[in-house]
Tab-separated table of C-alpha atoms in Angstrom:
chain	number	residue	atom	x	y	z
A	1	UNK	CA	0.068	-0.034	-0.010
A	2	UNK	CA	1.395	3.432	-0.915
A	3	UNK	CA	1.676	6.469	1.251
A	4	UNK	CA	-1.495	8.048	-0.229
A	5	UNK	CA	-3.761	5.034	0.357
A	6	UNK	CA	-2.296	4.725	3.965
A	7	UNK	CA	-3.190	8.333	4.481
A	8	UNK	CA	-6.730	7.908	3.171
A	9	UNK	CA	-7.282	4.880	5.276
A	10	UNK	CA	-6.173	6.793	8.478
A	11	UNK	CA	-8.327	9.678	7.862
A	12	UNK	CA	-11.638	7.261	7.127
A	13	UNK	CA	-10.636	5.577	10.562
A	14	UNK	CA	-10.676	9.009	12.345
A	15	UNK	CA	-13.893	9.861	10.700
A	16	UNK	CA	-15.523	6.792	11.901
A	17	UNK	CA	-14.255	7.201	15.518
A	18	UNK	CA	-15.460	10.796	15.575
A	19	UNK	CA	-18.947	9.813	14.206
A	20	UNK	CA	-19.152	7.085	17.024
A	21	UNK	CA	-18.319	9.448	19.649
A	22	UNK	CA	-20.684	12.094	18.606
A	23	UNK	CA	-23.706	9.704	18.523
A	24	UNK	CA	-23.204	8.505	22.185
A	25	UNK	CA	-23.524	12.053	23.522
A	26	UNK	CA	-27.254	11.801	22.611
A	27	UNK	CA	-27.751	9.094	25.362
A	28	UNK	CA	-26.054	10.906	28.219
A	29	UNK	CA	-28.902	12.574	30.015
A	30	UNK	CA	-30.793	9.262	30.630
A	31	UNK	CA	-27.814	7.075	31.296
A	32	UNK	CA	-26.003	8.504	34.338
A	33	UNK	CA	-23.589	5.543	34.783
A	34	UNK	CA	-21.275	7.260	37.392
A	35	UNK	CA	-24.323	7.808	39.906
A	36	UNK	CA	-25.551	4.381	39.496
A	37	UNK	CA	-22.223	2.676	40.156
A	38	UNK	CA	-21.551	4.920	43.205
A	39	UNK	CA	-24.995	3.843	44.681
A	40	UNK	CA	-24.275	0.017	44.061
A	41	UNK	CA	-20.757	0.391	45.804
A	42	UNK	CA	-22.412	2.078	48.775
A	43	UNK	CA	-25.066	-0.644	49.285
A	44	UNK	CA	-22.636	-3.520	48.640
A	45	UNK	CA	-20.324	-1.982	51.235
A	46	UNK	CA	-23.166	-1.655	53.761
A	47	UNK	CA	-24.261	-5.512	53.457
A	48	UNK	CA	-20.722	-6.905	53.610
A	49	UNK	CA	-19.442	-4.635	56.390
A	50	UNK	CA	-22.669	-4.222	58.158
A	51	UNK	CA	-22.419	-0.605	58.267
A	52	UNK	CA	-25.927	0.940	58.132
A	53	UNK	CA	-26.650	2.634	54.936
A	54	UNK	CA	-27.368	6.381	55.501
A	55	UNK	CA	-30.875	7.568	55.187
A	56	UNK	CA	-29.638	9.997	52.167
A	57	UNK	CA	-28.507	6.868	50.198
A	58	UNK	CA	-31.690	4.927	50.486
A	59	UNK	CA	-33.964	4.587	47.586
A	60	UNK	CA	-36.600	7.476	47.257
A	61	UNK	CA	-40.246	6.629	47.658
A	62	UNK	CA	-42.101	5.137	44.670
A	63	UNK	CA	-43.736	7.802	42.533
A	64	UNK	CA	-40.900	10.310	42.936
A	65	UNK	CA	-39.077	8.649	39.784
A	66	UNK	CA	-39.478	9.292	36.138
A	67	UNK	CA	-43.019	7.807	35.860
A	68	UNK	CA	-45.977	9.070	38.134
A	69	UNK	CA	-46.893	6.776	40.924
A	70	UNK	CA	-50.062	4.769	40.602
A	71	UNK	CA	-52.968	5.766	42.667
A	72	UNK	CA	-52.705	2.664	45.026
A	73	UNK	CA	-49.168	3.391	46.201
A	74	UNK	CA	-48.148	3.333	50.045
A	75	UNK	CA	-46.430	6.512	51.290
A	76	UNK	CA	-44.330	4.416	53.539
A	77	UNK	CA	-40.977	3.503	52.417
A	78	UNK	CA	-39.980	-0.171	51.605
A	79	UNK	CA	-36.575	-1.821	52.213
A	80	UNK	CA	-34.637	-3.513	49.455
A	81	UNK	CA	-34.311	-7.167	49.209
A	82	UNK	CA	-31.085	-8.394	50.621
A	83	UNK	CA	-29.986	-9.228	46.880
A	84	UNK	CA	-31.500	-6.427	45.090
A	85	UNK	CA	-29.320	-3.769	43.813
A	86	UNK	CA	-30.832	-0.364	44.560
A	87	UNK	CA	-31.865	1.671	41.508
A	88	UNK	CA	-30.285	5.113	40.872
A	89	UNK	CA	-31.691	8.215	42.146
A	90	UNK	CA	-34.429	9.490	39.935
A	91	UNK	CA	-33.440	13.166	40.134
A	92	UNK	CA	-30.067	15.003	40.596
A	93	UNK	CA	-29.148	18.087	41.969
A	94	UNK	CA	-28.745	21.291	39.806
A	95	UNK	CA	-25.246	21.008	40.002
A	96	UNK	CA	-25.162	17.498	38.516
A	97	UNK	CA	-27.543	18.456	35.648
A	98	UNK	CA	-25.344	21.290	34.664
A	99	UNK	CA	-22.318	19.177	34.633
A	100	UNK	CA	-24.024	16.536	32.385
A	101	UNK	CA	-25.476	19.359	30.204
A	102	UNK	CA	-21.961	20.701	29.925
A	103	UNK	CA	-20.465	17.408	29.001
A	104	UNK	CA	-23.346	16.832	26.444
A	105	UNK	CA	-22.990	20.270	24.857
A	106	UNK	CA	-18.922	19.730	24.522
A	107	UNK	CA	-19.266	16.512	22.809
A	108	UNK	CA	-21.792	17.863	20.522
A	109	UNK	CA	-19.552	20.670	19.867
A	110	UNK	CA	-16.653	18.093	19.063
A	111	UNK	CA	-19.061	16.321	16.618
A	112	UNK	CA	-19.954	19.441	14.702
A	113	UNK	CA	-16.631	20.900	14.616
A	114	UNK	CA	-14.093	17.885	14.334
A	115	UNK	CA	-15.882	16.109	11.570
A	116	UNK	CA	-15.822	19.155	9.082
A	117	UNK	CA	-12.140	19.906	9.965
A	118	UNK	CA	-11.248	16.261	9.169
A	119	UNK	CA	-13.264	16.359	5.927
A	120	UNK	CA	-11.568	19.510	4.975
A	121	UNK	CA	-8.127	17.879	5.743
A	122	UNK	CA	-9.120	14.803	3.852
A	123	UNK	CA	-10.058	17.083	0.601
A	124	UNK	CA	-6.787	19.165	0.964
A	125	UNK	CA	-4.653	16.008	1.289
A	126	UNK	CA	-6.388	14.398	-1.749
A	127	UNK	CA	-5.904	17.726	-3.855
A	128	UNK	CA	-2.203	17.738	-2.769
A	129	UNK	CA	-1.821	14.237	-3.911
A	130	UNK	CA	-3.540	14.708	-7.345
A	131	UNK	CA	-2.029	17.948	-8.218
A	132	UNK	CA	1.481	16.596	-8.950
A	133	UNK	CA	0.145	13.801	-11.074
A	134	UNK	CA	-2.149	16.374	-13.028
A	135	UNK	CA	1.153	18.525	-13.591
A	136	UNK	CA	3.241	15.682	-14.906
A	137	UNK	CA	0.415	14.419	-17.141
A	138	UNK	CA	0.271	17.937	-18.819
A	139	UNK	CA	3.917	18.107	-19.096
A	140	UNK	CA	4.114	15.131	-21.290
A	141	UNK	CA	1.912	16.575	-24.039
A	142	UNK	CA	4.068	17.026	-27.328
A	143	UNK	CA	4.668	20.354	-29.229
A	144	UNK	CA	1.694	19.885	-31.642
A	145	UNK	CA	-1.896	19.328	-30.617
A	146	UNK	CA	-4.701	17.686	-32.371
A	147	UNK	CA	-7.718	19.253	-30.357
A	148	UNK	CA	-8.762	16.002	-29.067
A	149	UNK	CA	-9.252	14.982	-25.431
A	150	UNK	CA	-9.134	11.877	-23.401
A	151	UNK	CA	-7.735	8.485	-24.601
A	152	UNK	CA	-7.033	10.081	-28.103
A	153	UNK	CA	-5.012	13.054	-26.748
A	154	UNK	CA	-3.030	10.698	-24.564
A	155	UNK	CA	-2.158	8.459	-27.456
A	156	UNK	CA	-0.936	11.461	-29.449
A	157	UNK	CA	1.345	12.983	-26.845
A	158	UNK	CA	4.299	10.984	-28.522
A	159	UNK	CA	3.732	12.104	-31.960
A	160	UNK	CA	2.138	10.844	-34.971
A	161	UNK	CA	1.336	7.131	-34.747
A	162	UNK	CA	3.426	4.755	-36.799
A	163	UNK	CA	1.258	2.158	-38.591
A	164	UNK	CA	2.176	-1.213	-40.003
A	165	UNK	CA	2.339	-1.887	-43.878
A	166	UNK	CA	0.226	-5.186	-43.435
A	167	UNK	CA	-2.709	-3.140	-41.821
A	168	UNK	CA	-2.771	-0.468	-44.766
A	169	UNK	CA	-2.557	-3.349	-47.268
A	170	UNK	CA	-5.512	-4.992	-45.755
A	171	UNK	CA	-7.502	-1.630	-45.468
A	172	UNK	CA	-6.650	-0.777	-49.229
A	173	UNK	CA	-7.607	-4.347	-50.456
A	174	UNK	CA	-3.779	-5.167	-51.282
A	175	UNK	CA	-3.251	-1.797	-52.682
A	176	UNK	CA	-5.551	-2.445	-55.630
A	177	UNK	CA	-8.050	0.506	-54.935
A	178	UNK	CA	-6.192	3.295	-56.625
A	179	UNK	CA	-7.922	6.745	-56.404
A	180	UNK	CA	-5.265	8.847	-58.415
A	181	UNK	CA	-1.888	8.176	-59.783
A	182	UNK	CA	0.856	11.014	-60.412
A	183	UNK	CA	4.516	10.902	-61.423
A	184	UNK	CA	5.636	11.229	-57.884
A	185	UNK	CA	3.098	9.477	-55.706
A	186	UNK	CA	0.052	7.351	-55.810
A	187	UNK	CA	-3.295	7.632	-53.824
A	188	UNK	CA	-5.104	4.734	-52.418
A	189	UNK	CA	-8.613	4.513	-50.828
A	190	UNK	CA	-8.862	2.270	-47.802
A	191	UNK	CA	-11.574	1.277	-45.526
A	192	UNK	CA	-11.017	0.610	-41.818
A	193	UNK	CA	-13.052	-2.113	-39.898
A	194	UNK	CA	-15.398	0.501	-38.644
A	195	UNK	CA	-16.460	1.438	-42.166
A	196	UNK	CA	-14.637	4.877	-42.004
A	197	UNK	CA	-12.570	5.687	-45.176
A	198	UNK	CA	-9.037	6.741	-45.337
A	199	UNK	CA	-6.562	8.043	-47.974
A	200	UNK	CA	-3.209	6.345	-48.077
A	201	UNK	CA	-0.451	8.272	-50.215
A	202	UNK	CA	2.625	6.426	-51.097
A	203	UNK	CA	5.824	7.658	-52.839
A	204	UNK	CA	6.649	6.098	-56.225
A	205	UNK	CA	10.226	5.258	-55.041
A	206	UNK	CA	10.562	1.483	-54.534
A	207	UNK	CA	14.265	1.416	-53.405
A	208	UNK	CA	16.083	2.699	-50.364
A	209	UNK	CA	18.912	3.491	-52.688
A	210	UNK	CA	16.910	6.017	-54.287
A	211	UNK	CA	15.703	7.574	-51.039
A	212	UNK	CA	18.372	9.904	-49.890
A	213	UNK	CA	18.888	11.499	-46.508
A	214	UNK	CA	17.481	14.633	-48.082
A	215	UNK	CA	14.352	12.599	-48.992
A	216	UNK	CA	14.130	11.406	-45.488
A	217	UNK	CA	14.437	14.951	-43.943
A	218	UNK	CA	11.755	16.228	-46.230
A	219	UNK	CA	9.450	13.564	-45.189
A	220	UNK	CA	9.764	13.996	-41.656
A	221	UNK	CA	9.516	17.678	-41.766
A	222	UNK	CA	6.335	17.411	-43.800
A	223	UNK	CA	4.967	15.043	-41.327
A	224	UNK	CA	5.564	17.596	-38.490
A	225	UNK	CA	4.287	20.327	-40.372
A	226	UNK	CA	0.956	18.690	-41.567
A	227	UNK	CA	0.397	17.437	-38.012
A	228	UNK	CA	0.434	20.958	-36.602
A	229	UNK	CA	-2.346	22.275	-38.834
A	230	UNK	CA	-5.294	21.028	-36.663
A	231	UNK	CA	-8.089	22.866	-38.663
A	232	UNK	CA	-11.261	21.330	-39.920
A	233	UNK	CA	-10.665	22.811	-43.340
A	234	UNK	CA	-7.483	20.856	-43.572
A	235	UNK	CA	-6.941	17.287	-44.661
A	236	UNK	CA	-5.691	15.919	-41.320
A	237	UNK	CA	-2.814	13.397	-40.896
A	238	UNK	CA	-3.899	10.143	-39.188
A	239	UNK	CA	-0.524	8.483	-39.376
A	240	UNK	CA	2.394	7.236	-41.522
A	241	UNK	CA	4.271	4.011	-42.692
A	242	UNK	CA	7.909	3.509	-43.168
A	243	UNK	CA	9.665	0.329	-43.814
A	244	UNK	CA	12.770	-0.871	-45.543
A	245	UNK	CA	11.831	-4.135	-46.780
A	246	UNK	CA	9.738	-3.753	-49.012
A	247	UNK	CA	10.687	0.027	-49.194
A	248	UNK	CA	7.705	2.067	-47.862
A	249	UNK	CA	6.954	5.606	-47.258
A	250	UNK	CA	3.278	6.417	-46.724
A	251	UNK	CA	1.088	8.876	-45.250
A	252	UNK	CA	-2.496	8.099	-43.955
A	253	UNK	CA	-4.897	11.074	-44.490
A	254	UNK	CA	-8.615	11.536	-43.851
A	255	UNK	CA	-10.692	10.984	-46.955
A	256	UNK	CA	-12.566	13.513	-48.827
A	257	UNK	CA	-15.303	11.716	-51.179
A	258	UNK	CA	-16.306	14.725	-53.436
A	259	UNK	CA	-13.157	15.141	-55.268
A	260	UNK	CA	-11.133	18.325	-55.845
A	261	UNK	CA	-12.384	21.650	-56.365
A	262	UNK	CA	-10.715	21.598	-59.721
A	263	UNK	CA	-13.031	18.842	-60.940
A	264	UNK	CA	-16.330	20.310	-59.508
A	265	UNK	CA	-15.519	23.785	-61.212
A	266	UNK	CA	-14.348	22.256	-64.693
A	267	UNK	CA	-15.573	18.753	-65.034
A	268	UNK	CA	-19.106	18.325	-66.264
A	269	UNK	CA	-19.490	14.935	-64.698
A	270	UNK	CA	-19.498	16.491	-61.235
A	271	UNK	CA	-22.112	18.127	-59.531
A	272	UNK	CA	-22.650	21.975	-60.068
A	273	UNK	CA	-21.844	24.200	-57.139
A	274	UNK	CA	-24.208	27.105	-56.673
A	275	UNK	CA	-23.433	30.736	-55.559
A	276	UNK	CA	-23.949	30.006	-51.918
A	277	UNK	CA	-21.726	26.628	-52.071
A	278	UNK	CA	-19.128	28.619	-53.670
A	279	UNK	CA	-19.132	31.210	-50.975
A	280	UNK	CA	-18.931	28.673	-48.302
A	281	UNK	CA	-15.752	27.156	-50.011
A	282	UNK	CA	-14.543	30.666	-50.201
A	283	UNK	CA	-14.857	31.380	-46.534
A	284	UNK	CA	-13.458	27.870	-45.516
A	285	UNK	CA	-10.344	28.566	-47.378
A	286	UNK	CA	-9.819	32.068	-45.964
A	287	UNK	CA	-10.412	30.631	-42.346
A	288	UNK	CA	-7.743	27.846	-43.037
A	289	UNK	CA	-5.115	29.984	-44.680
A	290	UNK	CA	-5.465	32.545	-41.961
A	291	UNK	CA	-4.937	29.807	-39.429
A	292	UNK	CA	-1.821	28.395	-41.164
A	293	UNK	CA	-0.180	31.936	-41.470
A	294	UNK	CA	-0.784	32.667	-37.832
A	295	UNK	CA	0.873	29.373	-36.507
A	296	UNK	CA	4.170	29.638	-34.667
A	297	UNK	CA	6.171	29.510	-36.989
A	298	UNK	CA	3.883	30.495	-39.795
A	299	UNK	CA	3.349	27.847	-42.551
A	300	UNK	CA	2.609	28.878	-46.142
A	301	UNK	CA	1.079	26.296	-48.595
A	302	UNK	CA	3.740	25.633	-51.257
A	303	UNK	CA	1.039	24.880	-53.966
A	304	UNK	CA	-2.266	26.639	-53.360
A	305	UNK	CA	-4.332	26.010	-56.354
A	306	UNK	CA	-7.939	24.243	-57.064
A	307	UNK	CA	-6.347	20.819	-57.507
A	308	UNK	CA	-5.078	21.229	-53.933
A	309	UNK	CA	-8.562	21.730	-52.469
A	310	UNK	CA	-10.624	18.589	-51.649
A	311	UNK	CA	-14.353	18.565	-50.947
A	312	UNK	CA	-16.090	16.933	-48.091
A	313	UNK	CA	-19.319	14.885	-48.273
A	314	UNK	CA	-21.203	18.063	-47.819
A	315	UNK	CA	-19.006	20.075	-50.156
A	316	UNK	CA	-16.865	22.068	-47.566
A	317	UNK	CA	-13.160	23.044	-48.593
A	318	UNK	CA	-10.331	20.761	-47.267
A	319	UNK	CA	-6.921	21.990	-48.109
A	320	UNK	CA	-4.357	19.110	-48.822
A	321	UNK	CA	-0.511	19.447	-49.247
A	322	UNK	CA	1.113	16.903	-51.414
A	323	UNK	CA	4.105	18.911	-52.203
A	324	UNK	CA	6.484	16.554	-50.152
A	325	UNK	CA	6.405	13.834	-52.816
A	326	UNK	CA	8.035	16.120	-55.211
A	327	UNK	CA	10.455	17.492	-52.835
A	328	UNK	CA	11.966	14.102	-51.923
A	329	UNK	CA	13.017	13.576	-55.282
A	330	UNK	CA	14.536	17.014	-55.926
A	331	UNK	CA	18.077	17.268	-56.133
A	332	UNK	CA	18.591	20.763	-54.768
A	333	UNK	CA	18.466	21.492	-50.997
A	334	UNK	CA	16.609	24.948	-51.314
A	335	UNK	CA	13.455	24.686	-49.494
A	336	UNK	CA	10.216	25.307	-51.229
A	337	UNK	CA	7.674	28.014	-50.531
A	338	UNK	CA	5.986	25.942	-47.668
A	339	UNK	CA	9.054	25.474	-45.578
A	340	UNK	CA	9.583	28.610	-43.863
A	341	UNK	CA	12.725	28.178	-41.729
A	342	UNK	CA	12.455	31.606	-39.942
A	343	UNK	CA	14.157	33.938	-42.366
A	344	UNK	CA	12.038	37.255	-42.445
A	345	UNK	CA	12.325	37.723	-46.074
A	346	UNK	CA	11.549	34.085	-46.908
A	347	UNK	CA	8.666	34.051	-44.518
A	348	UNK	CA	7.213	37.362	-45.977
A	349	UNK	CA	7.394	35.965	-49.517
A	350	UNK	CA	5.613	32.606	-48.629
A	351	UNK	CA	2.709	34.486	-47.048
A	352	UNK	CA	2.386	36.996	-49.687
A	353	UNK	CA	2.578	34.270	-52.255
A	354	UNK	CA	-0.287	32.460	-50.726
A	355	UNK	CA	-2.346	35.944	-50.754
A	356	UNK	CA	-1.840	36.242	-54.374
A	357	UNK	CA	-2.812	32.672	-55.079
A	358	UNK	CA	-5.929	33.047	-52.843
A	359	UNK	CA	-7.053	36.156	-55.273
A	360	UNK	CA	-6.487	33.918	-58.170
A	361	UNK	CA	-8.496	31.179	-56.558
A	362	UNK	CA	-11.251	33.561	-55.949
A	363	UNK	CA	-11.334	34.474	-59.760
A	364	UNK	CA	-11.554	30.899	-60.672
A	365	UNK	CA	-14.429	30.193	-58.123
A	366	UNK	CA	-16.715	32.908	-59.426
A	367	UNK	CA	-15.698	32.722	-63.069
A	368	UNK	CA	-15.305	28.863	-63.559
A	369	UNK	CA	-12.290	29.672	-65.787
A	370	UNK	CA	-9.054	27.694	-65.856
A	371	UNK	CA	-6.209	29.995	-64.284
A	372	UNK	CA	-3.339	27.557	-65.859
A	373	UNK	CA	-0.051	29.155	-66.705
A	374	UNK	CA	-1.049	29.724	-70.355
A	375	UNK	CA	-4.024	31.787	-69.345
A	376	UNK	CA	-3.626	33.089	-65.808
A	377	UNK	CA	-2.139	36.261	-67.009
A	378	UNK	CA	-5.015	37.092	-69.244
A	379	UNK	CA	-7.464	36.251	-66.385
A	380	UNK	CA	-5.613	38.412	-63.879
A	381	UNK	CA	-5.553	41.255	-66.494
A	382	UNK	CA	-9.270	40.856	-67.094
A	383	UNK	CA	-10.156	41.092	-63.549
A	384	UNK	CA	-7.923	44.131	-63.092
A	385	UNK	CA	-9.698	45.950	-65.920
A	386	UNK	CA	-13.379	45.015	-64.774
A	387	UNK	CA	-12.471	46.024	-61.050
A	388	UNK	CA	-10.778	49.452	-62.176
A	389	UNK	CA	-14.041	50.270	-64.476
A	390	UNK	CA	-16.653	49.792	-61.877
A	391	UNK	CA	-18.364	47.180	-59.543
A	392	UNK	CA	-21.023	46.344	-62.244
A	393	UNK	CA	-18.222	45.260	-64.653
A	394	UNK	CA	-17.569	42.129	-62.325
A	395	UNK	CA	-20.686	40.550	-63.620
A	396	UNK	CA	-18.899	39.862	-66.856
A	397	UNK	CA	-16.404	37.561	-65.182
A	398	UNK	CA	-19.059	35.555	-63.467
A	399	UNK	CA	-19.674	31.807	-64.279
A	400	UNK	CA	-22.678	31.743	-66.734
A	401	UNK	CA	-24.289	28.811	-64.783
A	402	UNK	CA	-24.557	31.084	-61.797
A	403	UNK	CA	-28.183	32.440	-61.688
A	404	UNK	CA	-28.441	33.371	-58.060
A	405	UNK	CA	-25.315	35.700	-57.204
A	406	UNK	CA	-25.735	38.649	-54.915
A	407	UNK	CA	-24.251	41.886	-56.166
A	408	UNK	CA	-23.152	43.152	-52.768
A	409	UNK	CA	-21.117	40.086	-52.056
A	410	UNK	CA	-19.620	40.168	-55.637
A	411	UNK	CA	-18.592	43.671	-55.206
A	412	UNK	CA	-16.611	42.970	-51.975
A	413	UNK	CA	-15.084	39.827	-53.755
A	414	UNK	CA	-14.095	41.980	-56.503
A	415	UNK	CA	-12.212	44.475	-54.270
A	416	UNK	CA	-10.550	41.622	-52.344
A	417	UNK	CA	-9.466	40.184	-55.676
A	418	UNK	CA	-7.965	43.504	-56.719
A	419	UNK	CA	-6.017	43.729	-53.263
A	420	UNK	CA	-4.697	40.295	-53.400
A	421	UNK	CA	-3.322	40.180	-56.999
A	422	UNK	CA	-1.096	43.431	-56.447
A	423	UNK	CA	2.106	43.070	-58.313
A	424	UNK	CA	3.953	44.406	-55.243
A	425	UNK	CA	3.912	41.957	-52.524
A	426	UNK	CA	4.171	44.489	-49.920
A	427	UNK	CA	0.762	46.102	-51.099
A	428	UNK	CA	-0.959	42.917	-50.465
A	429	UNK	CA	-3.221	42.612	-47.398
A	430	UNK	CA	-2.917	39.895	-44.585
A	431	UNK	CA	-5.104	36.942	-44.526
A	432	UNK	CA	-6.608	38.154	-41.232
A	433	UNK	CA	-7.711	41.484	-43.000
A	434	UNK	CA	-9.017	39.410	-46.096
A	435	UNK	CA	-11.004	37.175	-43.940
A	436	UNK	CA	-12.566	39.723	-41.820
A	437	UNK	CA	-13.639	41.798	-44.956
A	438	UNK	CA	-15.241	38.554	-46.691
A	439	UNK	CA	-16.971	37.539	-43.342
A	440	UNK	CA	-18.585	40.936	-42.923
A	441	UNK	CA	-20.059	40.777	-46.500
A	442	UNK	CA	-20.776	37.017	-46.827
A	443	UNK	CA	-21.771	36.203	-43.369
A	444	UNK	CA	-20.554	32.717	-43.038
A	445	UNK	CA	-19.005	31.844	-39.685
A	446	UNK	CA	-15.968	29.358	-39.218
A	447	UNK	CA	-18.584	26.890	-37.900
A	448	UNK	CA	-20.767	26.912	-40.932
A	449	UNK	CA	-17.763	26.703	-43.280
A	450	UNK	CA	-16.522	23.517	-41.821
A	451	UNK	CA	-17.940	19.984	-42.771
A	452	UNK	CA	-21.127	19.126	-40.770
A	453	UNK	CA	-20.324	15.496	-40.604
A	454	UNK	CA	-17.019	14.223	-40.193
A	455	UNK	CA	-15.774	10.581	-39.425
A	456	UNK	CA	-12.250	12.008	-38.481
A	457	UNK	CA	-12.705	11.126	-34.820
A	458	UNK	CA	-13.710	7.680	-35.456
A	459	UNK	CA	-10.765	7.194	-37.911
A	460	UNK	CA	-8.255	8.478	-35.455
A	461	UNK	CA	-9.689	6.281	-32.771
A	462	UNK	CA	-9.332	2.995	-34.895
A	463	UNK	CA	-5.883	3.970	-36.218
A	464	UNK	CA	-4.550	4.659	-32.648
A	465	UNK	CA	-5.724	1.456	-31.637
A	466	UNK	CA	-4.153	-0.254	-34.422
A	467	UNK	CA	-0.716	1.497	-33.719
A	468	UNK	CA	-0.916	0.727	-29.856
A	469	UNK	CA	-1.724	-2.954	-30.619
A	470	UNK	CA	1.323	-3.239	-32.976
């Protein structure tokens, strides 16, 4: 038994003893054990030593006790039987009653004063015992947070969970369920035993000989950066997998079932997004990018475009960063836009670049036109001309399929676009200023811009259980 348990047991014993003593004080006025014993000793001495008992010590006449005498009682006193023990006197003097009353009040005072004091002592001792445990638990939490609590948060304190290749292979049906394939990586769709869908992204490198120290450094830095996002409009990292034989480097992400924003805007096979849906996407992007820019250190997305934005089941925006798979095969050591190592100029350029890309994204969302490198300059030039000639000219940039747009919202979006695509990065506003201006006009809160139903929590729970079991 440890010291804390022994202390609790001792306090509980003291509580029990105090409670017993307090209850006995109620019977004091009727018991009078001291007087009864004194009278018995006197009578016994008189019988054995043959000393006459004084008249004052004899039993009082019947009828003078606690109960009233019967109507047929005699007034003459009777003597005790030789073997009969004399009863205690029925009444005491005023001095005796005062003494008993004082003792009773004293014990009652102890009963009401000691027990609360002992209880307070017990609570204080428990608090002092639990406080160090609480402090030590908080101190073990890692540098990045997931926004989770309880068992999930405790499992994440050591970092992103490392998963076994066999588990991912089983979830992805032997890696036969390919969602997308690119020159540098492949995306598989997996299903956990709970039915929650995940995305498993794997490098195309199949040999450790092709995976340099630079590649490993990029991979681990990206895991750390993505794990710090913790935003509902960002594709969250659930875990990673690394094995040497067969060579494997994978990231496990939450799955967004509605494809990319690029496909929804430009592919006729995808469901059309109305004006209100596009405004919700714009606000989700603004909130998420502002969150990234205000992290410590700030994070700039290295490739912010419509193909890097996925849509959830209810068509909320979810930003994803796949740039690491290109970085691991690059020969140079120069970090890309998203890796801000603290140099003021580099940080400023990365954040300003995101602001410019956000302005181009706004143009693409409201116009439905492709801002590819061959046409981006013309799209930006058209926007600048329309905005400079008046708010009404912005209508000419609208996607013809949009029939329910709002003029006041379009006017504000036009001004934000104009501020974002300034050629001089120093003249571009911050994402905080952009978000505040858009929210004032559009009126969509951060909660309304995030996915309403997300299986992320259940996916994290099962992935963590698998990682702990292995």
